[in-house]
Amino acid sequence: DAKTTQPTSMDCAEGRAANLPCNHSTISGNEYVYWYRQIHSQGPQYIIHGLKNNETNEMASLIITEDRKSSTLILPHATLRDTAVYYCIVRPWGGSQGNLIFGKGTKLSVKP
Amino acid sequence: GAVVSQHPSWVICKSGTSVKIECRSLDFQATTMFWYRQFPKQSLMLMATSNEGSKATYEQGVEKDKFLINHASLTLSTLTVTSAHPEDSSFYICSAYYGVSYEQYFGPGTRLTVT
């Protein structure tokens, strides 16, 4: 079972920041927070991951609370092409820990 | 970045026939690949883990004799759906580990329709 809780859906106006929350209250010390997204009828796309520090890359920023029980993915200037299902996943570091377990994710709709 | 391709992108086959789906890592070597299945309006479900040169590890409830996985090289894994039935119609997606941080990169998926 997925170890995360996300809202089922969210709307965001084009050009505004999209803030997608994720609850992972049972996260273990060796588990990272990963974010992927899936645009309709495509394979998932890696966005970002982090352990406890905030992370930023060209796609998004990841803010993890100090207690690590929740996080927020921020798309700073959402575009229509960011409409997708966003998955928050917790997983231990390293390949030996295997696959990603996908929950239901958050369906983000960016509207003009 | 890492690129994973799948072929075909969509396939229609008749019930009782077999169909093979290829998953390739284009610019890196992948010792481990994963196969997922996604039914409409549902999330991805892992079917099996494929390791180069060894037998695949199947998730509980996935028939290994029906879904044959071969990972014969560091850049190619194949999934063969044998004796396909309409209930096997689904979106099949592969992924591969890439880099020192073991990020999973996904292929574009293969839409299988069994008539």
PDB file of C-alpha atoms in Angstrom, chain A residues 34 36 38 41-44 46 49 87 91 93-95 98-100 102-103, chain B residues 34 36 38 43-44 46 91 93 97 100-108 111:
ATOM      1  CA  TYR A  34       9.942  11.324  -4.601  1.00  0.00           C
ATOM      2  CA  TYR A  36       6.560  11.876 -10.341  1.00  0.00           C
ATOM      3  CA  GLN A  38       1.905  11.297 -15.422  1.00  0.00           C
ATOM      4  CA  SER A  41      -1.612   8.255 -21.721  1.00  0.00           C
ATOM      5  CA  GLN A  42       2.108   8.677 -21.115  1.00  0.00           C
ATOM      6  CA  GLY A  43       4.630   7.049 -18.810  1.00  0.00           C
ATOM      7  CA  PRO A  44       5.406   8.747 -15.503  1.00  0.00           C
ATOM      8  CA  TYR A  46      10.487  11.999 -12.621  1.00  0.00           C
ATOM      9  CA  HIS A  49      13.254  13.936  -4.727  1.00  0.00           C
ATOM     10  CA  TYR A  87       2.388  11.161  -7.422  1.00  0.00           C
ATOM     11  CA  ARG A  91      11.054   4.993  -0.832  1.00  0.00           C
ATOM     12  CA  TRP A  93      17.459   5.207  -0.953  1.00  0.00           C
ATOM     13  CA  GLY A  94      19.152   2.856  -3.339  1.00  0.00           C
ATOM     14  CA  GLY A  95      18.314   0.292  -5.932  1.00  0.00           C
ATOM     15  CA  GLY A  98      13.194  -1.772  -5.505  1.00  0.00           C
ATOM     16  CA  ASN A  99      10.117  -0.480  -7.066  1.00  0.00           C
ATOM     17  CA  LEU A 100       8.028   2.618  -6.651  1.00  0.00           C
ATOM     18  CA  PHE A 102       2.116   4.446  -6.754  1.00  0.00           C
ATOM     19  CA  GLY A 103      -0.915   5.698  -4.884  1.00  0.00           C
TER      20      GLY A 103
ATOM     21  CA  PHE B  34      10.397  -2.902 -14.057  1.00  0.00           C
ATOM     22  CA  TYR B  36       3.908  -1.961 -14.633  1.00  0.00           C
ATOM     23  CA  GLN B  38      -2.290   0.483 -15.569  1.00  0.00           C
ATOM     24  CA  SER B  43      -2.792   3.927 -10.728  1.00  0.00           C
ATOM     25  CA  LEU B  44       0.244   1.973 -11.879  1.00  0.00           C
ATOM     26  CA  LEU B  46       3.992  -3.246 -10.496  1.00  0.00           C
ATOM     27  CA  PHE B  91      -1.515   0.190 -20.574  1.00  0.00           C
ATOM     28  CA  ILE B  93       4.748   0.659 -18.883  1.00  0.00           C
ATOM     29  CA  TYR B  97      17.082   2.443 -12.939  1.00  0.00           C
ATOM     30  CA  VAL B 100      23.952   6.519  -8.829  1.00  0.00           C
ATOM     31  CA  SER B 101      20.735   7.641  -7.197  1.00  0.00           C
ATOM     32  CA  TYR B 102      18.724   4.816  -8.763  1.00  0.00           C
ATOM     33  CA  GLU B 103      16.102   7.083 -10.249  1.00  0.00           C
ATOM     34  CA  GLN B 104      13.471   5.260 -12.222  1.00  0.00           C
ATOM     35  CA  TYR B 105      12.902   6.502 -15.734  1.00  0.00           C
ATOM     36  CA  PHE B 106       9.798   5.342 -17.494  1.00  0.00           C
ATOM     37  CA  GLY B 107       9.005   4.430 -21.045  1.00  0.00           C
ATOM     38  CA  PRO B 108       6.080   6.025 -22.866  1.00  0.00           C
ATOM     39  CA  ARG B 111      -1.526   0.349 -25.094  1.00  0.00           C
TER      40      ARG B 111
END
